[in-house]
Coordinates of C-alpha atoms in Angstrom, one line a residue:
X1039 CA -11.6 -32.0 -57.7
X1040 CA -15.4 -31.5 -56.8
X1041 CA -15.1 -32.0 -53.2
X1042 CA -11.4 -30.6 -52.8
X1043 CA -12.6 -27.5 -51.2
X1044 CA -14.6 -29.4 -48.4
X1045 CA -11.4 -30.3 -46.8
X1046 CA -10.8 -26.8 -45.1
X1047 CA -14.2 -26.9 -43.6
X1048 CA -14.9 -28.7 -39.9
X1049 CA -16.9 -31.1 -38.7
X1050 CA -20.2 -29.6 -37.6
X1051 CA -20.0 -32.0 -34.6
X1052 CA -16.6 -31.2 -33.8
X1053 CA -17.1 -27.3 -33.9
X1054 CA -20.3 -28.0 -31.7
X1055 CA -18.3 -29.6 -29.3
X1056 CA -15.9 -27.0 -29.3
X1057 CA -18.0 -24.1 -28.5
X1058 CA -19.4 -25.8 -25.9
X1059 CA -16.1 -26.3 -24.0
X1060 CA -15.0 -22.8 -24.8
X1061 CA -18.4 -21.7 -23.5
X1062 CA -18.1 -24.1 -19.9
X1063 CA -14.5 -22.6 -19.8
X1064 CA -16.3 -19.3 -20.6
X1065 CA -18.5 -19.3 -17.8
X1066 CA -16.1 -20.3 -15.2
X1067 CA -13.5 -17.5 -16.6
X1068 CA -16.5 -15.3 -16.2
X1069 CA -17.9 -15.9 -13.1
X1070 CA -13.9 -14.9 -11.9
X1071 CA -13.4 -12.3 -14.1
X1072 CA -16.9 -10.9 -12.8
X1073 CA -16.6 -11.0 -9.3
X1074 CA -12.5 -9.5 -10.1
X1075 CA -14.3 -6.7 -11.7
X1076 CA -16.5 -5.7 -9.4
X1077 CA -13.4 -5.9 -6.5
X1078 CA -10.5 -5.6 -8.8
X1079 CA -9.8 -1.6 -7.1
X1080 CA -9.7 -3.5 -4.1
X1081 CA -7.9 -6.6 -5.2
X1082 CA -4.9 -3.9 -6.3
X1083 CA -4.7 -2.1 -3.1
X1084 CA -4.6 -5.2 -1.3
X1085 CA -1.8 -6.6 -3.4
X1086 CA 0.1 -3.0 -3.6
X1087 CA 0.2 -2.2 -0.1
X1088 CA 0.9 -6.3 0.9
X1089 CA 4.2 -5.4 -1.4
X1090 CA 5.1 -2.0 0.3
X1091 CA 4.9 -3.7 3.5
X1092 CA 7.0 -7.0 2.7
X1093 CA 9.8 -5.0 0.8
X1094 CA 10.1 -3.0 4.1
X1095 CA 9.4 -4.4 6.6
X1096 CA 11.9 -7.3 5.2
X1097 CA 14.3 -4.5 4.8
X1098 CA 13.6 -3.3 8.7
X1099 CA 14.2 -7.3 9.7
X1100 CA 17.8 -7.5 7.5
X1101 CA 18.2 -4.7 9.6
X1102 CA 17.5 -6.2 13.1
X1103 CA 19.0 -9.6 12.1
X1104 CA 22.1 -8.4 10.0
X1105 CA 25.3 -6.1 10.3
X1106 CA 24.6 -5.1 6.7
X1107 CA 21.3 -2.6 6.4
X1108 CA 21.7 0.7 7.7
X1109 CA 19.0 3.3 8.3
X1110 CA 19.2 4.1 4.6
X1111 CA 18.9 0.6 2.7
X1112 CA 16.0 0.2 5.4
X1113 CA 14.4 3.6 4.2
X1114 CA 15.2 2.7 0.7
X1115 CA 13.4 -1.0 1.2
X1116 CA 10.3 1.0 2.1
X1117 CA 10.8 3.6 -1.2
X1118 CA 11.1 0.7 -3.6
X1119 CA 9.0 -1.2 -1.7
X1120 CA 6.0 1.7 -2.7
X1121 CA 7.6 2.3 -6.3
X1122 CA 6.3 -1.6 -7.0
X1123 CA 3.3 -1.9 -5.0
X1124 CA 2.5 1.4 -7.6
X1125 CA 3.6 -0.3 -10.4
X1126 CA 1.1 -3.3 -9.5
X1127 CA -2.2 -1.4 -8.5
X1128 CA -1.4 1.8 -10.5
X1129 CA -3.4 1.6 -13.4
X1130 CA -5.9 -0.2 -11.7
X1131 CA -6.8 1.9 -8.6
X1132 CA -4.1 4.9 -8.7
X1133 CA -2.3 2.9 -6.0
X1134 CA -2.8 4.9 -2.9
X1135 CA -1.7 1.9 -0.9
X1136 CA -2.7 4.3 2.1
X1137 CA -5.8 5.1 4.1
X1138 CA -4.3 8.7 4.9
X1139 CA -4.0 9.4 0.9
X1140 CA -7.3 7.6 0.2
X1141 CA -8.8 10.4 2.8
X1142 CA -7.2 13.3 0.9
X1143 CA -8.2 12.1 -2.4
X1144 CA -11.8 12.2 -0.9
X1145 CA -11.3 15.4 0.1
X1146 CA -9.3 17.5 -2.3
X1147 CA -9.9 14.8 -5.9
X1148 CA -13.0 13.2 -5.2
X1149 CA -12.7 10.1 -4.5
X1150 CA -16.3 9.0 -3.2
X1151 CA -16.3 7.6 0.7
X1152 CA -17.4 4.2 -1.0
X1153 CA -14.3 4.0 -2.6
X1154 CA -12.7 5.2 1.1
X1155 CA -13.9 2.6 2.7
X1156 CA -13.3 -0.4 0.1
X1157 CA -10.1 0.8 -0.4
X1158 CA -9.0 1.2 3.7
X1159 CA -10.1 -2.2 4.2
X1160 CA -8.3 -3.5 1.2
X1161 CA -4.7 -1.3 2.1
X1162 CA -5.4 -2.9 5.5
X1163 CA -5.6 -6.8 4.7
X1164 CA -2.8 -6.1 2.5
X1165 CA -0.1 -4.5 5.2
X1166 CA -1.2 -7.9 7.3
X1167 CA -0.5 -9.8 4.4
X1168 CA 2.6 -8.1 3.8
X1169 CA 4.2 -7.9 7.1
X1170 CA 2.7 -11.8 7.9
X1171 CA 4.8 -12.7 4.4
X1172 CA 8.0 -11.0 6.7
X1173 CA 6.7 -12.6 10.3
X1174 CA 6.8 -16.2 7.8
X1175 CA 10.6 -15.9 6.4
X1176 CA 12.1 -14.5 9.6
X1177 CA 10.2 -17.1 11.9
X1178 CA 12.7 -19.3 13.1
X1179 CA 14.9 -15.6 13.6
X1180 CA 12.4 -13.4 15.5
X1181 CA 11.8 -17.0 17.9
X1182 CA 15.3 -16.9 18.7
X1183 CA 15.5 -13.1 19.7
X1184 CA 14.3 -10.9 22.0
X1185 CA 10.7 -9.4 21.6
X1186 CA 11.7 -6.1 22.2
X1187 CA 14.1 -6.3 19.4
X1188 CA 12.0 -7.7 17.5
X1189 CA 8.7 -6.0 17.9
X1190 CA 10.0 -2.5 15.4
X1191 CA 10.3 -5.4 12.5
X1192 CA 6.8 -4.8 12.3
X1193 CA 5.4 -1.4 13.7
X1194 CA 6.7 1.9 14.3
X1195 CA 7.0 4.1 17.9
X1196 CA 9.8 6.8 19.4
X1197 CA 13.2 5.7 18.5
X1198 CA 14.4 6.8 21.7
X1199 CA 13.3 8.4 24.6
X1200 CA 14.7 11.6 23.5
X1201 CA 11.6 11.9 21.2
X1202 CA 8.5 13.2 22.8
X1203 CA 5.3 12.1 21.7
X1204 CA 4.6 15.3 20.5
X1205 CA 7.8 15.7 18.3
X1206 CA 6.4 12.2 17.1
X1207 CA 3.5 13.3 16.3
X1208 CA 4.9 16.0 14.4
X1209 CA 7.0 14.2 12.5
X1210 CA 4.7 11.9 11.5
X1211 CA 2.3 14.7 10.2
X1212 CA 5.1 16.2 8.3
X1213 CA 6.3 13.4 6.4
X1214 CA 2.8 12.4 5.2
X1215 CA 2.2 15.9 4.4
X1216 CA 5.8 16.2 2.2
X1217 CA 4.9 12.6 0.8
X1218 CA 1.7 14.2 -0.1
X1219 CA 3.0 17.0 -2.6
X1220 CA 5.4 14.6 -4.1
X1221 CA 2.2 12.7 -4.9
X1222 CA 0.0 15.8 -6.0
X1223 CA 2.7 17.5 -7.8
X1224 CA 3.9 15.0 -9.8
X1225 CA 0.0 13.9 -10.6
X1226 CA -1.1 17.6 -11.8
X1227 CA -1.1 17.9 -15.5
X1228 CA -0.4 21.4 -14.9
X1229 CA 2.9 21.0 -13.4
X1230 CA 5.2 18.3 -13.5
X1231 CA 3.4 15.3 -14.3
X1232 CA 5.7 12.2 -14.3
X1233 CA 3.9 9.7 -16.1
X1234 CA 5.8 6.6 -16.0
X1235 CA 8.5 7.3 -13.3
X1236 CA 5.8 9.0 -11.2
X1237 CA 6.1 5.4 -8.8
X1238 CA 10.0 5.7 -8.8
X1239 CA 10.0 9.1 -7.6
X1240 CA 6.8 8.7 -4.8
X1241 CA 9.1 5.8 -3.8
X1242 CA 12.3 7.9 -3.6
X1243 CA 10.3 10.5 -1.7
X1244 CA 9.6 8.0 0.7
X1245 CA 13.3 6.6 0.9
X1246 CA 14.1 10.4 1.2
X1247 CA 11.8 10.9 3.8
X1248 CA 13.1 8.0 5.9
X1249 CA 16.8 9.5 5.6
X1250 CA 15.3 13.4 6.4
X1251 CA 12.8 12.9 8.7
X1252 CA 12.3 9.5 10.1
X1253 CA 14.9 8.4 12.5
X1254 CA 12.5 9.7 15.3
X1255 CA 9.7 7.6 14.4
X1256 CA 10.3 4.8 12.3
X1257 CA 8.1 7.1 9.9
X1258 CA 4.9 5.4 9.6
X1259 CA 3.2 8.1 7.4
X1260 CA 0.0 5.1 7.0
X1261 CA -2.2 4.2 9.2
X1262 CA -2.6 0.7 7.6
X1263 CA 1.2 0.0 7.3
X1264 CA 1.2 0.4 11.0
X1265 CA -1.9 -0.6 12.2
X1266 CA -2.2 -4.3 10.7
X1267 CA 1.0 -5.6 11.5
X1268 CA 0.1 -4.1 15.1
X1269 CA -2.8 -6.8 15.3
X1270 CA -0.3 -9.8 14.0
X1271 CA 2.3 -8.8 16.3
X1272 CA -0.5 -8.6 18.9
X1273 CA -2.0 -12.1 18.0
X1274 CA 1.8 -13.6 17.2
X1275 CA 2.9 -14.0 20.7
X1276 CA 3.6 -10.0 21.4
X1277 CA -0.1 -9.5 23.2
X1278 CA -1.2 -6.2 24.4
X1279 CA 2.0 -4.8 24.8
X1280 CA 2.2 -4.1 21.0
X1281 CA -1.0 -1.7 21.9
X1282 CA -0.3 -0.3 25.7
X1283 CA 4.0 0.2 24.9
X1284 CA 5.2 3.7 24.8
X1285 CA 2.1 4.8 26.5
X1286 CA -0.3 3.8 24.2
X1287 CA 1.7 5.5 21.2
X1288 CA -0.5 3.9 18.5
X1289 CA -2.5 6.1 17.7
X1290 CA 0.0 8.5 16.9
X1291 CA 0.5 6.8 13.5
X1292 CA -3.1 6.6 12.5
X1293 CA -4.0 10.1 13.4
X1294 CA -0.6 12.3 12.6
X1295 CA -0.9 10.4 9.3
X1296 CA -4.7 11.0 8.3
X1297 CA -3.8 14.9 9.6
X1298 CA -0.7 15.5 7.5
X1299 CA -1.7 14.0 4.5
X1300 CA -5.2 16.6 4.6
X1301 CA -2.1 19.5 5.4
X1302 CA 0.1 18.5 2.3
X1303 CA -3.1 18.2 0.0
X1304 CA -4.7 21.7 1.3
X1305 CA -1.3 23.7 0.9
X1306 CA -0.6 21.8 -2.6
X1307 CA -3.9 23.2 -3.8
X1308 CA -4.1 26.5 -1.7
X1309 CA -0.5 27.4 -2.8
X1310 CA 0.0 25.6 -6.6
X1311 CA -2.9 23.7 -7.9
X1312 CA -5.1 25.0 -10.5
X1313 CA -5.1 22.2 -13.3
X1314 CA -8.7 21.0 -12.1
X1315 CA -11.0 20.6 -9.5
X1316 CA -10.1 21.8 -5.7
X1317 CA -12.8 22.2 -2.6
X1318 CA -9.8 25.4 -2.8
X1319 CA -10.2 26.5 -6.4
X1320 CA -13.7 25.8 -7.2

């Protein structure tokens, strides 16, 4: 019986060797999970916006390639597209998947310009990530076609020549600004946060303002979802055309973006906001 008890202890050796793999697997882990910490906000946008970008873009290619997507299971592509990319870098960054809402939340929620910046590189790899995932699985496709058909898969301009540049400009700045207040109001704890479905009804917002307001532009509303697959359309075979069509349009959806989203945040907080912090209510 005297030595009965010994039989639930370890080896000394054994548990020596152990710790010493658990400490090698450690440090490898660590090394990771340190560098993922220090870039892990970025990491989120990256993979956020790459998903907002492959869900619709895909949907805009279905749409080109198919009889089956209309306008509105394109636009609502693009809504659940930004409802899981929200999901994914959420709780890790606040998933603004966006260079135009980074710049409001710098203005109006202080986000600091550090952040800006890590985050509009990050929202920008991830749309060329995203709309290179769509380029990938509609290869063999987009080959077969015409460029010019093919060349809206991946960035946005006037749907007809109907629409001005100025009316695209216009709607581009409104539909970032509207997309804005769906983001601030259902953020404010003093209104109607939405906690858990807040990403399903940002990305029904979207998908409404596809239906509303975007047949004239393709409705950009991001200067990194338009931007970056610009430069793989450019490098992909579609050259400086993607740049110089439509009159140079491209900067339309970098700069009616970056304006309207500053427009919805100041007439959220000038008009509703007064749960926190405002330049408007301090």
């Amino acid at each position: 019986m005297s030595h009965h008890h010994h039989s639930h202890e370890t080896d000394p050796l054994i548990e020596r060797v152990e710790r010493g793999v658990a400490h090698a697997h450690y440090e490898a882990h660590s090394k990771w999970a340190g560098i993922r910490h220090k870039f892990r906000k970025g990491f989120a946008e990256f993979l956020g916006t790459a998903i907002l970008v492959a869900f619709g873009s895909g949907a805009i290619a279905q749409m080109v390639f198919s009889q089956n997507n209309s306008w509105f299971t394109m636009s609502l592509g693009w809504g659940l597209g930004l409802t899981f990319g929200i999901f994914v870098a959420g709780g890790v960054s606040g998933a603004h998947l966006n260079p135009a809402v980074s710049l409001a939340m710098v203005i109006f929620r202080g986000l600091s310009w550090a952040d800006f910046v890590i985050y509009s590189i990050a929202q920008f790899a991830g749309a060329f990530a995203g709309a290179l995932v769509v380029y990938i699985t509609n290869y063999s496709a987009i080959k077969e076609a015409a460029a010019e058909a093919t060349i809206g898969i991946f960035i946005t301009g006037r749907q007809s020549d109907a629409v001005s540049t100025t009316a695209a400009f216009v709607a581009e700045f409104l539909g970032t600004a509207l997309l804005l207040l769906v983001i601030l109001s259902t953020s404010d704890k003093g209104n109607t946060p939405a906690g858990n479905t807040q990403p399903l009804i940002i990305g029904l917002a979207l998908t409404a303002i596809g239906t509303s307001f975007g047949y004239q532009t393709g409705f950009a509303l991001n200067p990194a979802r338009d931007l970056a697959p610009r430069f793989l359309t450019a490098v992909f075979g579609w050259g400086l055309e993607a740049f110089s069509r439509q009159g140079w349009y491209f900067w339309v959806p970098i700069v009616a973006p970056f304006l309207g989203a500053i427009g919805g945040a100041f007439t959220y907080d000038l008009l509703v906001y007064a749960s926190g912090p405002s330049p408007l209510n301090n």
